[in-house]
PDB file of C-alpha atoms (C1' of nucleotides) in Angstrom:
ATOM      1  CA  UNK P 923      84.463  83.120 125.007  1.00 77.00           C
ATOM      2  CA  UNK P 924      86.544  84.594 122.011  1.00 78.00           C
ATOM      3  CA  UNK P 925      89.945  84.518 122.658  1.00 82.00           C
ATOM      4  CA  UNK P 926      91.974  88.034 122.473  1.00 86.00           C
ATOM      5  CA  UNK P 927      93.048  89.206 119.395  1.00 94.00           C
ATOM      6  CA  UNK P 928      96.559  88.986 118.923  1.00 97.00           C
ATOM      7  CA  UNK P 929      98.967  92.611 118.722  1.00 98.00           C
ATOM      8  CA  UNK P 930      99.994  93.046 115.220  1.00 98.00           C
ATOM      9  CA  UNK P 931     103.992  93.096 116.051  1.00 97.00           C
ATOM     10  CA  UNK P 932     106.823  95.102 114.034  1.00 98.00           C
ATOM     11  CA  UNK P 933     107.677  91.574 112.523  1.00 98.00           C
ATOM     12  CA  UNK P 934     104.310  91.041 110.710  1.00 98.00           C
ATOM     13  CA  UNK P 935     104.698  95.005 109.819  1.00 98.00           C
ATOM     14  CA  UNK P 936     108.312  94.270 108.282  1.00 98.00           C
ATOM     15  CA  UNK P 937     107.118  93.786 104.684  1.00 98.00           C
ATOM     16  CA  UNK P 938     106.218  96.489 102.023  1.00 98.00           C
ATOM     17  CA  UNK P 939     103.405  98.395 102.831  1.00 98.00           C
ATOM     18  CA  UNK P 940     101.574  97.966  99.649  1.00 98.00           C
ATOM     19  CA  UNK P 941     101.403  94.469 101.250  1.00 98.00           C
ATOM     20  CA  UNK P 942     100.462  95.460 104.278  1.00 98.00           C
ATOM     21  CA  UNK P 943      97.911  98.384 103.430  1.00 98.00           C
ATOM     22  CA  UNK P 944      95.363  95.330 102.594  1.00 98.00           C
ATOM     23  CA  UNK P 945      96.250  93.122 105.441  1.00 98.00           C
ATOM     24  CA  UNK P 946      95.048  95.827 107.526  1.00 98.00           C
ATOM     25  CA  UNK P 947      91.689  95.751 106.357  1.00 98.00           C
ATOM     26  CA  UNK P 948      89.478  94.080 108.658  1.00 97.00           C
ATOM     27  CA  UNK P 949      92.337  94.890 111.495  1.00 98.00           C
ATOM     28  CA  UNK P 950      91.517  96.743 115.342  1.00 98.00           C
ATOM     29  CA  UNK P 951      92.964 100.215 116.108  1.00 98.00           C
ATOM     30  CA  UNK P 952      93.143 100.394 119.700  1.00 98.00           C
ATOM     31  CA  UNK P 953      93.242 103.434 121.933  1.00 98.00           C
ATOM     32  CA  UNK P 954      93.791 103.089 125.503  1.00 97.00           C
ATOM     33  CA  UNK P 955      92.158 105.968 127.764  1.00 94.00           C
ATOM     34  CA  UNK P 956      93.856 107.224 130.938  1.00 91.00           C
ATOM     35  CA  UNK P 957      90.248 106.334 132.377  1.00 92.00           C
ATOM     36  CA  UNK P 958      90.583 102.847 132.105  1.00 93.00           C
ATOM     37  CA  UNK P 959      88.318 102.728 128.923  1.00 93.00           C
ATOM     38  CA  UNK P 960      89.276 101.437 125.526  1.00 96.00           C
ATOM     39  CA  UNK P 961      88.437 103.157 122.224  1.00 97.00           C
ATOM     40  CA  UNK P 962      88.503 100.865 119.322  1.00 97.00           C
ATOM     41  CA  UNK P 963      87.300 101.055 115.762  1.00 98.00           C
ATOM     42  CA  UNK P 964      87.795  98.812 112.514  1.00 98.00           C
ATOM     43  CA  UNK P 965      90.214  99.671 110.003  1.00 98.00           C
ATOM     44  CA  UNK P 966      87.980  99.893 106.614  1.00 98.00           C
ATOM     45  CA  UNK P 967      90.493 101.993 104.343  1.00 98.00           C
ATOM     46  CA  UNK P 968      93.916 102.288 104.282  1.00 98.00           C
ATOM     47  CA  UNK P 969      96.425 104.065 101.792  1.00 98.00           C
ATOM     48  CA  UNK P 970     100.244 102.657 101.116  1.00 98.00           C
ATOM     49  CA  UNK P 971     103.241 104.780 100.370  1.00 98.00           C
ATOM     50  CA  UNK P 972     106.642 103.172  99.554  1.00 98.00           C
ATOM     51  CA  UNK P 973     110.230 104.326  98.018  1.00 97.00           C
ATOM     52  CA  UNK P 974     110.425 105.295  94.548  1.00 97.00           C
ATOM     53  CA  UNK P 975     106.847 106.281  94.836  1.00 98.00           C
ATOM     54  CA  UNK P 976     106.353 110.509  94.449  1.00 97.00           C
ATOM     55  CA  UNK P 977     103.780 110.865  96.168  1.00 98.00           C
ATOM     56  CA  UNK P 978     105.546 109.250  99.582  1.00 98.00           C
ATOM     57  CA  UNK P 979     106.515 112.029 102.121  1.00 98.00           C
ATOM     58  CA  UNK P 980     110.121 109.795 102.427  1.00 98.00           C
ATOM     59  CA  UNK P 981     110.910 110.185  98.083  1.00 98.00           C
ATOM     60  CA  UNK P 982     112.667 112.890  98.615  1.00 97.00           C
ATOM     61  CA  UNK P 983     115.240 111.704 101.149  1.00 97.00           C
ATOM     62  CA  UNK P 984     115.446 112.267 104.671  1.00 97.00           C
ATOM     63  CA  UNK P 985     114.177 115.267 106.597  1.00 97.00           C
ATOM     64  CA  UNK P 986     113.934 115.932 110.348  1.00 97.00           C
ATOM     65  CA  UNK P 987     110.082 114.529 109.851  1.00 98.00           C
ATOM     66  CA  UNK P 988     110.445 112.209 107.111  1.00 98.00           C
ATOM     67  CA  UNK P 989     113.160 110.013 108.901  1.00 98.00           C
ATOM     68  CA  UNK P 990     110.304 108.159 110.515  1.00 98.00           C
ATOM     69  CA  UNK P 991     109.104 106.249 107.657  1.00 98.00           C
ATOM     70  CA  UNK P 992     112.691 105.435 107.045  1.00 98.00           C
ATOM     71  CA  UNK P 993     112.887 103.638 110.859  1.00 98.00           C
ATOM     72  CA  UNK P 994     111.804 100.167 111.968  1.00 98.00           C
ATOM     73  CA  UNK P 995     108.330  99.026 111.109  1.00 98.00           C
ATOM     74  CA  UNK P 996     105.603  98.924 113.965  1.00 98.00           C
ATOM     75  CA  UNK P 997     106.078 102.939 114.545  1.00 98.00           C
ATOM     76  CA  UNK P 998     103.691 105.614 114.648  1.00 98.00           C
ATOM     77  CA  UNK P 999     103.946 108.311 111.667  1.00 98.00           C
ATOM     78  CA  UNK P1000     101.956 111.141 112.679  1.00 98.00           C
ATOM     79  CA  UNK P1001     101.911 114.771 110.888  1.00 98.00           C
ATOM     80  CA  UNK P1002      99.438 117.881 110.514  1.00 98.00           C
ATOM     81  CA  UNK P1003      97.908 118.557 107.272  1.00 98.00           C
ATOM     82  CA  UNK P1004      96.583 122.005 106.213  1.00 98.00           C
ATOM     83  CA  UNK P1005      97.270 123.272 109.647  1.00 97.00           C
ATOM     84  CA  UNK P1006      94.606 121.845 111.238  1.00 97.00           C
ATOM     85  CA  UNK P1007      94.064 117.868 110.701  1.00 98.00           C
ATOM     86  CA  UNK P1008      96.325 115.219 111.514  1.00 98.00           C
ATOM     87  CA  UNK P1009      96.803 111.533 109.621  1.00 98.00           C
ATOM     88  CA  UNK P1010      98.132 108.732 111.067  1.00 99.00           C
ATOM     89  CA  UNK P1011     100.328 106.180 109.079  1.00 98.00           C
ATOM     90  CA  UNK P1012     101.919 102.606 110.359  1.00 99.00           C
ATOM     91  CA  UNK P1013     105.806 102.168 109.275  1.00 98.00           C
ATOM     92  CA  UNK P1014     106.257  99.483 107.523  1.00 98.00           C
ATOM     93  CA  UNK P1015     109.031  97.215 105.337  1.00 98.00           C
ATOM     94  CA  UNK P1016     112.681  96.854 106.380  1.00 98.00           C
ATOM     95  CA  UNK P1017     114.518  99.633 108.201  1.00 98.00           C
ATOM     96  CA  UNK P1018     116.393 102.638 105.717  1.00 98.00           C
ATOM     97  CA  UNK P1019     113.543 101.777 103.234  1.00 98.00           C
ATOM     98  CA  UNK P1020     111.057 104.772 103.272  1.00 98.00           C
ATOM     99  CA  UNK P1021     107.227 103.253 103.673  1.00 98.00           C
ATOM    100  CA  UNK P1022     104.319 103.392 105.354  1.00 98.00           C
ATOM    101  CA  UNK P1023     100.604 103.075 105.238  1.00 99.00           C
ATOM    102  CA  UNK P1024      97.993 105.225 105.669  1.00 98.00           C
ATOM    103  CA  UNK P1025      95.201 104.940 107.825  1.00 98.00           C
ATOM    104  CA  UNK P1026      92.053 106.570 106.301  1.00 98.00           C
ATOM    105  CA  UNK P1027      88.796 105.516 108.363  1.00 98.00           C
ATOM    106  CA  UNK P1028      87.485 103.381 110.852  1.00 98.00           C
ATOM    107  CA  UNK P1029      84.294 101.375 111.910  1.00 97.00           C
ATOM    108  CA  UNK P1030      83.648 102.460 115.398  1.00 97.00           C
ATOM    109  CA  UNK P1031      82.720  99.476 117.520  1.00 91.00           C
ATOM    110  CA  UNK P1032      82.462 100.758 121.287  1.00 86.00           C
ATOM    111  CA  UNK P1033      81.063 104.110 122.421  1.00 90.00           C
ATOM    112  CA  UNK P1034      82.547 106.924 121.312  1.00 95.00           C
ATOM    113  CA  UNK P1035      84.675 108.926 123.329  1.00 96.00           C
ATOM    114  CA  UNK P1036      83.044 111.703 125.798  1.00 94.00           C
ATOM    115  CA  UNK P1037      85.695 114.181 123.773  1.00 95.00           C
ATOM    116  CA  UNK P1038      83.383 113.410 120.318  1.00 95.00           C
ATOM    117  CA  UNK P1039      80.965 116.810 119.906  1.00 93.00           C
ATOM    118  CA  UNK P1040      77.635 115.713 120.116  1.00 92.00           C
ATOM    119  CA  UNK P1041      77.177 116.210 116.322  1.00 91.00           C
ATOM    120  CA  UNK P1042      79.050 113.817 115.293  1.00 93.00           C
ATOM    121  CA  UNK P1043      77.949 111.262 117.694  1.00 93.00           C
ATOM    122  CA  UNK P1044      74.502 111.582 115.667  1.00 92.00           C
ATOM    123  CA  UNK P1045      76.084 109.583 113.005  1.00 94.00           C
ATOM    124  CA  UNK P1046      78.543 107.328 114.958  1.00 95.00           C
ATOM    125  CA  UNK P1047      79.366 105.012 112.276  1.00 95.00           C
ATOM    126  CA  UNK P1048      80.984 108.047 110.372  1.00 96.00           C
ATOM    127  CA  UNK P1049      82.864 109.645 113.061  1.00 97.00           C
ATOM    128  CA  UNK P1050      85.843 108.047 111.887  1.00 98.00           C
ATOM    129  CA  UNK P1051      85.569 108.516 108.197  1.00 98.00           C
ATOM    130  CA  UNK P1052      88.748 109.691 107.393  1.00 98.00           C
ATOM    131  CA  UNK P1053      92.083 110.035 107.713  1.00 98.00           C
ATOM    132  CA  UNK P1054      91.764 113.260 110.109  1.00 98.00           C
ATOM    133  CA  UNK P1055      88.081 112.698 111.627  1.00 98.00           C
ATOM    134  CA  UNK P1056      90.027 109.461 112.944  1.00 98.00           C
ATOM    135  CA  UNK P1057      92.512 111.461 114.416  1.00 98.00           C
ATOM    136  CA  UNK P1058      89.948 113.448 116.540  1.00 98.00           C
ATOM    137  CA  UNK P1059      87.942 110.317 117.283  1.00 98.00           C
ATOM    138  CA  UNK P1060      91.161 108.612 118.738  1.00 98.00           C
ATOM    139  CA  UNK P1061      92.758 111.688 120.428  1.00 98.00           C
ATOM    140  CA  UNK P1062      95.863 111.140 118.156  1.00 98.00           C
ATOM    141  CA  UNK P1063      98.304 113.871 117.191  1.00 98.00           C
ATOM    142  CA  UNK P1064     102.274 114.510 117.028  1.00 98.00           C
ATOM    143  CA  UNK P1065     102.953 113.737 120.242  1.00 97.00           C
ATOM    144  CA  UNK P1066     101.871 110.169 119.525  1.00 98.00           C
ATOM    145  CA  UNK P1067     104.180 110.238 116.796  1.00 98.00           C
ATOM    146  CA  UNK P1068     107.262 108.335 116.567  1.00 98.00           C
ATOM    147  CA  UNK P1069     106.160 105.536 119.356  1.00 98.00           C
ATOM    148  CA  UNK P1070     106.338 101.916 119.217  1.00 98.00           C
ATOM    149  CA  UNK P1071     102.689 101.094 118.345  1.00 98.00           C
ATOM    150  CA  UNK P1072     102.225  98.391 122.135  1.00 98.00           C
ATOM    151  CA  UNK P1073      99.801  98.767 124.817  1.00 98.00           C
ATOM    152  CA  UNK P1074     102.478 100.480 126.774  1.00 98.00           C
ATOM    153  CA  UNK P1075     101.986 103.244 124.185  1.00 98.00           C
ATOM    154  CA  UNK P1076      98.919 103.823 124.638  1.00 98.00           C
ATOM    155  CA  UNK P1077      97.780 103.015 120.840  1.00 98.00           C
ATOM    156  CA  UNK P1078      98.321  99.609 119.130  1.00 98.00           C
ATOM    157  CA  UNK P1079      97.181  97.120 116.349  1.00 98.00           C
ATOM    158  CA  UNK P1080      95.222  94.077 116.513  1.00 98.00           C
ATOM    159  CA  UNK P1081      94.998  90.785 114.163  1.00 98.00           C
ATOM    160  CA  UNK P1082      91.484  90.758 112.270  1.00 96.00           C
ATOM    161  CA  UNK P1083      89.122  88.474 113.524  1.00 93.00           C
ATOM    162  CA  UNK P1084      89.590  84.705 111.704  1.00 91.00           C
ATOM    163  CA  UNK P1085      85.722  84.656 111.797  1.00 90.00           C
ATOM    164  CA  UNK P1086      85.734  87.650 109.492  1.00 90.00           C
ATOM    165  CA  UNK P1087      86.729  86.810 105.550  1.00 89.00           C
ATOM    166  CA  UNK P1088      87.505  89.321 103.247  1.00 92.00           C
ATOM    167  CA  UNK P1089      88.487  88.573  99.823  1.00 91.00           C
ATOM    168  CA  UNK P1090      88.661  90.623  96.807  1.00 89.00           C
ATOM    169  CA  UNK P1091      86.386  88.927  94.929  1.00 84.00           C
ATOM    170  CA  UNK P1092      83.817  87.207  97.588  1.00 76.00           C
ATOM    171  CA  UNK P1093      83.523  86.356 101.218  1.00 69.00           C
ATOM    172  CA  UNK P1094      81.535  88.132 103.843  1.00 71.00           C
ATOM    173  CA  UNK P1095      83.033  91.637 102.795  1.00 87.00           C
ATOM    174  CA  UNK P1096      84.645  92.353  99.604  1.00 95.00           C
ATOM    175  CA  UNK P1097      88.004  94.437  99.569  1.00 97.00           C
ATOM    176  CA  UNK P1098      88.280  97.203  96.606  1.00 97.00           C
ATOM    177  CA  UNK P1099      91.550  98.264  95.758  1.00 97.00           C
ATOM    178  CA  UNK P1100      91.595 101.742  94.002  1.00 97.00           C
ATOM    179  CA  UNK P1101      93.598 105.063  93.545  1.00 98.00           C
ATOM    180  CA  UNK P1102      94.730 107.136  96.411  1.00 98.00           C
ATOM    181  CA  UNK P1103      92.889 110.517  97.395  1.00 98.00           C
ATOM    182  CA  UNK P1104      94.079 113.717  97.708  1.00 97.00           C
ATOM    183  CA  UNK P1105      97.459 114.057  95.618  1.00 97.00           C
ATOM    184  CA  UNK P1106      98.705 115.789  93.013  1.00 95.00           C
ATOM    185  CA  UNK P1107     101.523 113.161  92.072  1.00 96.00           C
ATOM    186  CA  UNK P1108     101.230 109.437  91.070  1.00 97.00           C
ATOM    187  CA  UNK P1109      97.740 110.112  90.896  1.00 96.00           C
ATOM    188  CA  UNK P1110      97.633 106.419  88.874  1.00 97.00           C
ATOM    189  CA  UNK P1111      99.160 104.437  91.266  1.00 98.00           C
ATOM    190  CA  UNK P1112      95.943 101.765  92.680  1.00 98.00           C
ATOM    191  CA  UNK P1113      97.485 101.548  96.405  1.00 98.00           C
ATOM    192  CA  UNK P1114      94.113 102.531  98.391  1.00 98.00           C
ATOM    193  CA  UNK P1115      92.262  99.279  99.646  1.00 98.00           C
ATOM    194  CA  UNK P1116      88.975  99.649 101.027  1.00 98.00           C
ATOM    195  CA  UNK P1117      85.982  97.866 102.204  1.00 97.00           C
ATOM    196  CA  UNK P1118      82.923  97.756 100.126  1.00 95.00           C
ATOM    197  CA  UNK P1119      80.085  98.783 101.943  1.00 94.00           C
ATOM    198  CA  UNK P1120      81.405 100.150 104.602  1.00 96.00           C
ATOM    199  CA  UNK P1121      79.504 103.285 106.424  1.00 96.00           C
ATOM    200  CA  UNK P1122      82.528 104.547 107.321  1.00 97.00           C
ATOM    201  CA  UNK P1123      84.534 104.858 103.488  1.00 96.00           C
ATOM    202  CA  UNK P1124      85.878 108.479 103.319  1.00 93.00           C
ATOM    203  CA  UNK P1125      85.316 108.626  99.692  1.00 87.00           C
ATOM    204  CA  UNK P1126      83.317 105.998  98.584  1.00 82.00           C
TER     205      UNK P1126
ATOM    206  C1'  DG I 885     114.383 135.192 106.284  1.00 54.92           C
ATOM    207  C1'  DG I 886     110.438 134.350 102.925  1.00 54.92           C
ATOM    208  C1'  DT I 887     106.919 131.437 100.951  1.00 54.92           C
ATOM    209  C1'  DA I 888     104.178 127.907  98.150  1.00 54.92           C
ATOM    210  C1'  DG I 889     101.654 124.051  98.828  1.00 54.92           C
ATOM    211  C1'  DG I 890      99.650 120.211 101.283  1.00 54.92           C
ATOM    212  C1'  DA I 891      98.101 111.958 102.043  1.00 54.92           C
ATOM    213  C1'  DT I 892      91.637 117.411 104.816  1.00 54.92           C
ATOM    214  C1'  DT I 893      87.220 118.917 106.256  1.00 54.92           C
ATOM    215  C1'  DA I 894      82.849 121.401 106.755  1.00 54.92           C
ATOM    216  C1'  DC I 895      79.917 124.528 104.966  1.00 54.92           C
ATOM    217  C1'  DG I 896      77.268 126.944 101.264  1.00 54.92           C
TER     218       DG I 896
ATOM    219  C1'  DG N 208      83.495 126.122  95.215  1.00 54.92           C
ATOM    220  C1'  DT N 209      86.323 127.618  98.967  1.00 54.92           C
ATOM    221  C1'  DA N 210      88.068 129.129 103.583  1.00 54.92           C
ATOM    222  C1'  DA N 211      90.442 127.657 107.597  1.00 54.92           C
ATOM    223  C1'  DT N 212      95.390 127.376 109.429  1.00 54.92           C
ATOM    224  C1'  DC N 213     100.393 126.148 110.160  1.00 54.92           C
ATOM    225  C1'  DC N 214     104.152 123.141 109.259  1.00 54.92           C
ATOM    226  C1'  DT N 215     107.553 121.611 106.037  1.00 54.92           C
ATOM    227  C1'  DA N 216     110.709 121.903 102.455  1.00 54.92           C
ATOM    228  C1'  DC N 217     113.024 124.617  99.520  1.00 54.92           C
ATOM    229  C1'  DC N 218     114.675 128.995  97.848  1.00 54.92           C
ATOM    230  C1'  DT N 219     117.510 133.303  98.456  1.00 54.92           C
TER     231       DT N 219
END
DNA sequence: GGTAGGATTACG
DNA sequence: GTAATCCTACCT
């Protein structure tokens, strides 16, 4: 019997999220259906976005959508991108300080979700590959946004395995830390951590 | 009130 | 390479 992984709390999440962004490797994204049935899947890449950074939705001060990242760590930070995907982020660091982390893909573990089209399920292990094919997978959009990530939520974190060692330079999977994707501003900043190997890396 | 651009994806 | 699609932030 392997005892329950613990939920990643707002305290562990208080720190800046370039910190965090790795320590989520290797960490459980839990989705709780109204069925009864849990949807889970492996965090494998994560992107982190902090204050004085340009490319952070928050660097430009407060906005009805950006106050989020400026809140408590341990909160949801959902938005839609190019009118049709959406990306989910973690708050993170101390409250007033704008930061959060990006989650990019996941490892599905259990089966997928009934709501999954049946071409995707033909390659399961990259349903979640990417910041909005995880969205779809885990039936997360702005509604979901702005929540307390608990149980009672419906969606909520949990502690990597201590069985599972990741290190940057050896261990049983190795953790890359690169460039983020996608922008057009602090394009040289390394804050995207992923895990080598994975099947489910959005951009390997 | 108008609009440029976006932390993306799938398809050709 | 590029279309799809709509919200956000910023301008007038």
């Amino acid at each position: 019997m392997t005892p329950p992984a613990p939920i990643i709390t707002t305290d562990w999440l208080s720190r800046p999220a370039h910190v965090i962004a790795p320590a989520l490797i290797g960490c459980t994204l839990v989705r709780q259906l109204e069925t009864g049935q849990q949807v889970r899947g492996m965090i494998v890449e994560t992107e982190a976005y902090g204050p004085d950074d340009p490319a952070c939705h928050g660097y430009r001060g407060r906005t009805p959508r950006t106050q989020i990242m400026f809140g408590p760590a341990g909160f949801s930070y959902v938005y839609l991108i190019y009118g049709m995907y959406h990306c989910f982020n973690v708050v993170t660091d101390q409250t007033d300080v704008a930061s959060a982390v990006l989650v990019r893909a996941l490892e599905m573990v259990d089966p997928l979700p009934e709501w999954v089209p049946a071409k995707k399920r033909q390659h399961p292990h990259r349903a979640a590959a990417g910041p909005g094919k995880l969205c779809q997978v885990m039936n997360i959009d702005r509604q979901l946004s702005d929540r307390p990530l608990l149980p009672s939520e419906s969606l909520w974190l949990e502690a990597r395995s201590p069985s599972l060692q990741i290190h940057f330079d050896q261990g049983d999977r190795v953790l890359v830390q690169t460039t983020r994707i996608g922008l057009s501003q602090a394009q040289d900043v390394p804050w995207r951590w992923y895990l080598q190997g994975s099947p489910a890396i959005s951009k390997p």
